[in-house]
Amino acid sequence: MGIPFGYVLALAGIVVVLGMICATTRRNLIMILLGVEVMLNGAAIAFIAAALRWQQLEGQAFVLFIIAIAAAEVSLGLALIVYLYHRTGSLNPEDYQVLK
Amino acid sequence: MTLFNMLFFAIAALIVASTAIAITRRNLVHAVIYLIFGFFGSAFLFYLFGSPFLAALMVIVYAGAIMILFLFIIMMLRVEAPEEHLFPPRQMLPAVFFAAAYVAIGGLLLINDPSAGAPLTEARTEPAEFGRYIFTQNWLAVEIASLLLLVTIIGALLVGQRPAREDEE
C-alpha cells in the first residue's frame, strides 16, 4: 500500500537533472531560463512529497513560496532577456562579450 | 497495486517524458508547450498528494502565467529558430558526467536509506486550513514574498524602460 517515499524523491531528482542539463547545454537564454523553471519544479515535487510523508504543512508552505519566487525570477529574467536582445540582437549567451 | 500507485506512476511518466521532450526541442514555442504539459503533470501530482490549493496555483501561476509570459516574449522577439547546434559535446560531456554521477549517488543514497521505503498514504489538506496555517505561522515569509514581488515589478519596469528612451534620443 502506498508509494515508497524514495520513488517520489527519485522522480524529483530526475526532473532536477533534466532541468540542469537544459540549463547547462542549451545556447539560448530562453531555454536556460526554462531549465531553471524545471529545476524549481523538481524541488517543489520533493517538498510536497515530504509534506505528505511527515504529515506537516511546512512543505506545502515552501511550495507556495517556490511558486512566488519562480514568478518573480521569470518576470525579471525575461525583462533582462528582452533588454539584452534589443542591445545585442542575439539570444546566444556566448555573444555577450561587451562589459558596458 | 492500488489506483493511487497506478496514478502516481502514470503521472511520473508523463512529467519525465514531457520535460525530456521539451528540453530537446529546437523550436522554442514547441518547448514551452511541452513544458506546460509537464507542469500540468506536476499539478496532478500535487492534487494526488493532497493539496488541491497548490495544484490550482500550479495551473494558474506556472502553466497559466509563467509559461504564457515565455510565449509572449518568444513571439515578441520573433526568434527566427536559429540554427542552434543542439547539445554541443563541449558542454554536453560535463553535463552528462555530472548528471550520471548525481543520479548514481542519489540512487545509492535512496537504496541505503531505510526510511525511504516509508509508504505515502493518501491525505488531504483543505485550502482553508492551509490558508490559516500560512497566515498565522508564516506571515513574515508572506510579507517577504510580497516585498520581493514589488521589487521585481520595479526592477522589470526599470529594465524594460531603458531601450525605449535611447530610441527617442
mmCIF file of C-alpha atoms in Angstrom:
data_model
loop_
_atom_site.group_PDB
_atom_site.id
_atom_site.type_symbol
_atom_site.label_atom_id
_atom_site.label_comp_id
_atom_site.label_asym_id
_atom_site.label_seq_id
_atom_site.Cartn_x
_atom_site.Cartn_y
_atom_site.Cartn_z
ATOM 1 C CA MET A 1 0.000 0.000 0.000
ATOM 2 C CA GLY A 2 1.216 3.458 -0.782
ATOM 3 C CA ILE A 3 4.184 4.668 -2.765
ATOM 4 C CA PRO A 4 7.614 4.468 -1.160
ATOM 5 C CA PHE A 5 8.876 7.950 -0.351
ATOM 6 C CA GLY A 6 12.100 7.192 -2.225
ATOM 7 C CA TYR A 7 10.265 6.849 -5.537
ATOM 8 C CA VAL A 8 8.981 10.417 -5.316
ATOM 9 C CA LEU A 9 12.446 11.669 -4.370
ATOM 10 C CA ALA A 10 13.840 9.815 -7.392
ATOM 11 C CA LEU A 11 11.238 11.476 -9.628
ATOM 12 C CA ALA A 12 12.153 14.894 -8.221
ATOM 13 C CA GLY A 13 15.839 14.137 -8.750
ATOM 14 C CA ILE A 14 15.266 13.132 -12.382
ATOM 15 C CA VAL A 15 13.321 16.333 -13.043
ATOM 16 C CA VAL A 16 16.089 18.434 -11.465
ATOM 17 C CA VAL A 17 18.726 16.645 -13.564
ATOM 18 C CA LEU A 18 16.713 17.268 -16.738
ATOM 19 C CA GLY A 19 16.483 20.943 -15.857
ATOM 20 C CA MET A 20 20.197 21.072 -15.129
ATOM 21 C CA ILE A 21 21.040 19.521 -18.490
ATOM 22 C CA CYS A 22 18.760 22.043 -20.191
ATOM 23 C CA ALA A 23 20.280 24.989 -18.328
ATOM 24 C CA THR A 24 23.883 23.991 -18.957
ATOM 25 C CA THR A 25 23.860 22.723 -22.545
ATOM 26 C CA ARG A 26 21.411 24.908 -24.448
ATOM 27 C CA ARG A 27 22.754 28.073 -26.065
ATOM 28 C CA ASN A 28 19.631 30.121 -25.860
ATOM 29 C CA LEU A 29 18.805 32.360 -22.924
ATOM 30 C CA ILE A 30 15.114 31.476 -23.008
ATOM 31 C CA MET A 31 15.887 27.758 -22.834
ATOM 32 C CA ILE A 32 18.300 28.380 -19.954
ATOM 33 C CA LEU A 33 15.532 30.136 -18.030
ATOM 34 C CA LEU A 34 13.160 27.257 -18.835
ATOM 35 C CA GLY A 35 15.734 24.863 -17.388
ATOM 36 C CA VAL A 36 15.770 26.844 -14.143
ATOM 37 C CA GLU A 37 11.971 26.599 -14.055
ATOM 38 C CA VAL A 38 12.151 22.828 -14.450
ATOM 39 C CA MET A 39 14.636 22.613 -11.585
ATOM 40 C CA LEU A 40 12.343 24.652 -9.315
ATOM 41 C CA ASN A 41 9.502 22.330 -10.277
ATOM 42 C CA GLY A 42 11.530 19.310 -9.217
ATOM 43 C CA ALA A 43 12.240 20.940 -5.858
ATOM 44 C CA ALA A 44 8.522 21.612 -5.413
ATOM 45 C CA ILE A 45 7.714 17.931 -6.050
ATOM 46 C CA ALA A 46 10.204 16.875 -3.366
ATOM 47 C CA PHE A 47 8.742 19.359 -0.865
ATOM 48 C CA ILE A 48 5.157 18.287 -1.432
ATOM 49 C CA ALA A 49 6.086 14.614 -1.022
ATOM 50 C CA ALA A 50 7.902 15.438 2.221
ATOM 51 C CA ALA A 51 4.818 17.300 3.446
ATOM 52 C CA LEU A 52 2.767 14.160 2.854
ATOM 53 C CA ARG A 53 5.405 11.868 4.333
ATOM 54 C CA TRP A 54 5.586 13.665 7.678
ATOM 55 C CA GLN A 55 2.011 14.996 7.627
ATOM 56 C CA GLN A 56 3.238 18.550 8.187
ATOM 57 C CA LEU A 57 2.193 21.698 6.395
ATOM 58 C CA GLU A 58 5.676 23.244 6.206
ATOM 59 C CA GLY A 59 6.431 21.509 2.923
ATOM 60 C CA GLN A 60 3.325 22.902 1.283
ATOM 61 C CA ALA A 61 4.153 26.387 2.578
ATOM 62 C CA PHE A 62 7.575 26.052 0.945
ATOM 63 C CA VAL A 63 5.965 25.138 -2.369
ATOM 64 C CA LEU A 64 3.851 28.292 -2.173
ATOM 65 C CA PHE A 65 6.996 30.401 -1.783
ATOM 66 C CA ILE A 66 8.774 28.462 -4.538
ATOM 67 C CA ILE A 67 5.924 29.387 -6.890
ATOM 68 C CA ALA A 68 6.102 33.051 -5.826
ATOM 69 C CA ILE A 69 9.874 33.165 -6.303
ATOM 70 C CA ALA A 70 9.640 31.425 -9.679
ATOM 71 C CA ALA A 71 7.153 34.059 -10.855
ATOM 72 C CA ALA A 72 9.427 36.889 -9.683
ATOM 73 C CA GLU A 73 12.532 35.307 -11.187
ATOM 74 C CA VAL A 74 10.898 34.692 -14.555
ATOM 75 C CA SER A 75 9.472 38.181 -14.919
ATOM 76 C CA LEU A 76 12.778 39.853 -14.113
ATOM 77 C CA GLY A 77 14.762 37.337 -16.165
ATOM 78 C CA LEU A 78 12.586 37.828 -19.220
ATOM 79 C CA ALA A 79 12.816 41.612 -18.850
ATOM 80 C CA LEU A 80 16.616 41.285 -18.845
ATOM 81 C CA ILE A 81 16.497 38.971 -21.869
ATOM 82 C CA VAL A 82 14.378 41.479 -23.819
ATOM 83 C CA TYR A 83 16.792 44.247 -22.836
ATOM 84 C CA LEU A 84 19.825 42.199 -23.937
ATOM 85 C CA TYR A 85 18.128 41.250 -27.187
ATOM 86 C CA HIS A 86 17.464 44.894 -28.005
ATOM 87 C CA ARG A 87 21.066 45.803 -27.228
ATOM 88 C CA THR A 88 22.856 42.976 -29.000
ATOM 89 C CA GLY A 89 20.296 41.384 -31.330
ATOM 90 C CA SER A 90 21.145 37.910 -30.105
ATOM 91 C CA LEU A 91 19.936 35.401 -27.546
ATOM 92 C CA ASN A 92 23.133 33.372 -27.520
ATOM 93 C CA PRO A 93 24.973 33.898 -24.216
ATOM 94 C CA GLU A 94 28.311 33.492 -25.998
ATOM 95 C CA ASP A 95 27.668 36.696 -27.937
ATOM 96 C CA TYR A 96 27.680 38.875 -24.836
ATOM 97 C CA GLN A 97 31.280 39.938 -24.586
ATOM 98 C CA VAL A 98 30.990 43.681 -24.030
ATOM 99 C CA LEU A 99 31.279 44.962 -20.474
ATOM 100 C CA LYS A 100 29.438 48.245 -20.738
ATOM 101 C CA MET B 1 -1.377 -2.271 -6.916
ATOM 102 C CA THR B 2 -3.918 0.319 -5.961
ATOM 103 C CA LEU B 3 -5.285 3.129 -8.088
ATOM 104 C CA PHE B 4 -3.182 5.586 -6.054
ATOM 105 C CA ASN B 5 0.034 3.826 -7.089
ATOM 106 C CA MET B 6 -1.002 3.481 -10.713
ATOM 107 C CA LEU B 7 -1.874 7.186 -10.862
ATOM 108 C CA PHE B 8 1.490 8.086 -9.391
ATOM 109 C CA PHE B 9 3.443 6.039 -11.946
ATOM 110 C CA ALA B 10 1.362 7.366 -14.842
ATOM 111 C CA ILE B 11 1.850 10.975 -13.722
ATOM 112 C CA ALA B 12 5.572 10.443 -13.136
ATOM 113 C CA ALA B 13 5.979 9.015 -16.655
ATOM 114 C CA LEU B 14 4.005 11.973 -18.048
ATOM 115 C CA ILE B 15 6.171 14.540 -16.228
ATOM 116 C CA VAL B 16 9.501 12.963 -17.184
ATOM 117 C CA ALA B 17 8.523 12.345 -20.809
ATOM 118 C CA SER B 18 7.111 15.799 -21.490
ATOM 119 C CA THR B 19 10.025 17.517 -19.740
ATOM 120 C CA ALA B 20 12.567 15.433 -21.658
ATOM 121 C CA ILE B 21 10.858 16.255 -24.951
ATOM 122 C CA ALA B 22 10.638 19.923 -24.002
ATOM 123 C CA ILE B 23 14.341 20.390 -23.296
ATOM 124 C CA THR B 24 15.370 18.825 -26.608
ATOM 125 C CA ARG B 25 13.118 20.900 -28.880
ATOM 126 C CA ARG B 26 14.814 23.318 -31.233
ATOM 127 C CA ASN B 27 11.622 25.308 -31.710
ATOM 128 C CA LEU B 28 11.071 27.419 -28.589
ATOM 129 C CA VAL B 29 7.285 27.505 -28.907
ATOM 130 C CA HIS B 30 7.125 23.712 -29.021
ATOM 131 C CA ALA B 31 9.401 23.513 -25.985
ATOM 132 C CA VAL B 32 7.136 25.827 -23.991
ATOM 133 C CA ILE B 33 4.006 23.898 -24.961
ATOM 134 C CA TYR B 34 5.544 20.574 -23.919
ATOM 135 C CA LEU B 35 6.668 22.135 -20.662
ATOM 136 C CA ILE B 36 3.117 23.298 -19.993
ATOM 137 C CA PHE B 37 2.119 19.634 -20.163
ATOM 138 C CA GLY B 38 4.882 18.835 -17.712
ATOM 139 C CA PHE B 39 3.591 21.442 -15.273
ATOM 140 C CA PHE B 40 0.075 20.091 -15.646
ATOM 141 C CA GLY B 41 1.527 16.739 -14.624
ATOM 142 C CA SER B 42 3.033 18.380 -11.547
ATOM 143 C CA ALA B 43 -0.345 19.870 -10.742
ATOM 144 C CA PHE B 44 -1.903 16.385 -10.959
ATOM 145 C CA LEU B 45 0.803 15.096 -8.636
ATOM 146 C CA PHE B 46 0.101 17.864 -6.119
ATOM 147 C CA TYR B 47 -3.587 17.013 -6.243
ATOM 148 C CA LEU B 48 -2.809 13.329 -5.762
ATOM 149 C CA PHE B 49 -0.611 14.171 -2.781
ATOM 150 C CA GLY B 50 -3.429 16.001 -1.088
ATOM 151 C CA SER B 51 -3.037 19.704 -1.723
ATOM 152 C CA PRO B 52 -5.715 20.837 -4.174
ATOM 153 C CA PHE B 53 -4.935 24.510 -3.499
ATOM 154 C CA LEU B 54 -1.339 24.176 -4.639
ATOM 155 C CA ALA B 55 -2.468 22.160 -7.665
ATOM 156 C CA ALA B 56 -4.749 25.029 -8.679
ATOM 157 C CA LEU B 57 -1.941 27.508 -8.048
ATOM 158 C CA MET B 58 0.405 25.426 -10.184
ATOM 159 C CA VAL B 59 -2.019 25.564 -13.102
ATOM 160 C CA ILE B 60 -2.823 29.249 -12.644
ATOM 161 C CA VAL B 61 0.651 30.614 -11.928
ATOM 162 C CA TYR B 62 3.068 28.159 -13.572
ATOM 163 C CA ALA B 63 1.189 26.923 -16.611
ATOM 164 C CA GLY B 64 -1.094 29.922 -16.923
ATOM 165 C CA ALA B 65 1.100 32.912 -16.176
ATOM 166 C CA ILE B 66 4.781 31.980 -16.356
ATOM 167 C CA MET B 67 4.636 29.853 -19.480
ATOM 168 C CA ILE B 68 2.340 32.315 -21.263
ATOM 169 C CA LEU B 69 4.840 35.047 -20.402
ATOM 170 C CA PHE B 70 7.501 32.910 -22.100
ATOM 171 C CA LEU B 71 5.251 32.542 -25.151
ATOM 172 C CA PHE B 72 4.681 36.316 -25.284
ATOM 173 C CA ILE B 73 8.402 37.018 -25.155
ATOM 174 C CA ILE B 74 9.222 34.395 -27.796
ATOM 175 C CA MET B 75 6.615 35.846 -30.113
ATOM 176 C CA MET B 76 7.602 39.437 -29.328
ATOM 177 C CA LEU B 77 11.275 38.843 -30.079
ATOM 178 C CA ARG B 78 10.411 36.830 -33.216
ATOM 179 C CA VAL B 79 13.314 34.492 -32.643
ATOM 180 C CA GLU B 80 13.850 33.067 -36.100
ATOM 181 C CA ALA B 81 14.583 29.464 -34.945
ATOM 182 C CA PRO B 82 18.352 29.888 -35.048
ATOM 183 C CA GLU B 83 20.475 27.042 -36.337
ATOM 184 C CA GLU B 84 21.437 26.338 -32.755
ATOM 185 C CA HIS B 85 23.768 23.389 -32.636
ATOM 186 C CA LEU B 86 21.840 21.252 -30.160
ATOM 187 C CA PHE B 87 23.863 19.791 -27.318
ATOM 188 C CA PRO B 88 27.422 20.663 -28.322
ATOM 189 C CA PRO B 89 29.771 17.980 -26.976
ATOM 190 C CA ARG B 90 31.962 20.549 -25.258
ATOM 191 C CA GLN B 91 29.078 21.400 -22.909
ATOM 192 C CA MET B 92 27.250 18.081 -23.120
ATOM 193 C CA LEU B 93 30.059 15.875 -21.798
ATOM 194 C CA PRO B 94 30.477 17.587 -18.402
ATOM 195 C CA ALA B 95 26.715 17.898 -18.046
ATOM 196 C CA VAL B 96 26.170 14.196 -18.761
ATOM 197 C CA PHE B 97 29.018 13.259 -16.439
ATOM 198 C CA PHE B 98 27.619 15.264 -13.541
ATOM 199 C CA ALA B 99 24.050 14.132 -14.245
ATOM 200 C CA ALA B 100 25.109 10.464 -14.267
ATOM 201 C CA ALA B 101 27.144 10.906 -11.086
ATOM 202 C CA TYR B 102 24.246 12.708 -9.415
ATOM 203 C CA VAL B 103 21.730 10.022 -10.415
ATOM 204 C CA ALA B 104 24.027 7.182 -9.343
ATOM 205 C CA ILE B 105 24.886 8.696 -5.963
ATOM 206 C CA GLY B 106 21.302 9.761 -5.343
ATOM 207 C CA GLY B 107 20.032 6.277 -6.189
ATOM 208 C CA LEU B 108 22.546 4.655 -3.846
ATOM 209 C CA LEU B 109 21.584 7.121 -1.130
ATOM 210 C CA LEU B 110 17.913 6.239 -1.522
ATOM 211 C CA ILE B 111 18.661 2.481 -1.531
ATOM 212 C CA ASN B 112 20.794 2.898 1.589
ATOM 213 C CA ASP B 113 18.188 4.957 3.471
ATOM 214 C CA PRO B 114 15.842 2.686 5.445
ATOM 215 C CA SER B 115 13.213 5.403 5.871
ATOM 216 C CA ALA B 116 12.987 5.963 2.102
ATOM 217 C CA GLY B 117 10.690 2.966 1.873
ATOM 218 C CA ALA B 118 8.119 4.571 4.164
ATOM 219 C CA PRO B 119 4.875 4.421 2.220
ATOM 220 C CA LEU B 120 2.972 7.584 1.436
ATOM 221 C CA THR B 121 -0.690 7.283 2.167
ATOM 222 C CA GLU B 122 -3.463 9.493 0.991
ATOM 223 C CA ALA B 123 -4.212 12.637 2.941
ATOM 224 C CA ARG B 124 -5.824 15.923 2.152
ATOM 225 C CA THR B 125 -5.242 19.500 3.217
ATOM 226 C CA GLU B 126 -8.254 21.714 2.871
ATOM 227 C CA PRO B 127 -7.447 25.129 1.366
ATOM 228 C CA ALA B 128 -8.966 26.924 4.376
ATOM 229 C CA GLU B 129 -6.744 25.005 6.770
ATOM 230 C CA PHE B 130 -3.692 25.707 4.608
ATOM 231 C CA GLY B 131 -4.501 29.414 4.390
ATOM 232 C CA ARG B 132 -4.933 29.659 8.131
ATOM 233 C CA TYR B 133 -1.587 27.959 8.620
ATOM 234 C CA ILE B 134 0.172 30.260 6.130
ATOM 235 C CA PHE B 135 -1.188 33.473 7.557
ATOM 236 C CA THR B 136 -0.707 32.599 11.213
ATOM 237 C CA GLN B 137 2.592 30.695 11.222
ATOM 238 C CA ASN B 138 4.328 32.114 8.156
ATOM 239 C CA TRP B 139 3.036 35.675 7.902
ATOM 240 C CA LEU B 140 6.567 37.107 7.849
ATOM 241 C CA ALA B 141 7.507 34.931 4.874
ATOM 242 C CA VAL B 142 4.355 36.058 3.072
ATOM 243 C CA GLU B 143 5.349 39.679 3.656
ATOM 244 C CA ILE B 144 8.859 38.994 2.383
ATOM 245 C CA ALA B 145 7.462 37.315 -0.733
ATOM 246 C CA SER B 146 5.189 40.283 -1.397
ATOM 247 C CA LEU B 147 8.129 42.659 -0.965
ATOM 248 C CA LEU B 148 10.132 40.511 -3.392
ATOM 249 C CA LEU B 149 7.348 40.737 -5.963
ATOM 250 C CA LEU B 150 7.214 44.508 -5.518
ATOM 251 C CA VAL B 151 10.967 44.791 -6.040
ATOM 252 C CA THR B 152 10.630 42.602 -9.133
ATOM 253 C CA ILE B 153 7.919 44.830 -10.577
ATOM 254 C CA ILE B 154 10.076 47.925 -10.078
ATOM 255 C CA GLY B 155 13.139 46.171 -11.486
ATOM 256 C CA ALA B 156 11.288 44.900 -14.543
ATOM 257 C CA LEU B 157 9.884 48.396 -15.145
ATOM 258 C CA LEU B 158 13.350 49.941 -14.967
ATOM 259 C CA VAL B 159 14.957 47.320 -17.191
ATOM 260 C CA GLY B 160 12.156 47.483 -19.723
ATOM 261 C CA GLN B 161 12.161 51.269 -19.899
ATOM 262 C CA ARG B 162 15.703 51.995 -20.953
ATOM 263 C CA PRO B 163 15.860 50.904 -24.611
ATOM 264 C CA ALA B 164 12.734 52.923 -25.441
ATOM 265 C CA ARG B 165 14.356 56.068 -24.027
ATOM 266 C CA GLU B 166 17.527 55.554 -26.036
ATOM 267 C CA ASP B 167 15.456 55.253 -29.210
ATOM 268 C CA GLU B 168 13.844 58.626 -28.569
ATOM 269 C CA GLU B 169 17.083 60.481 -28.209
#
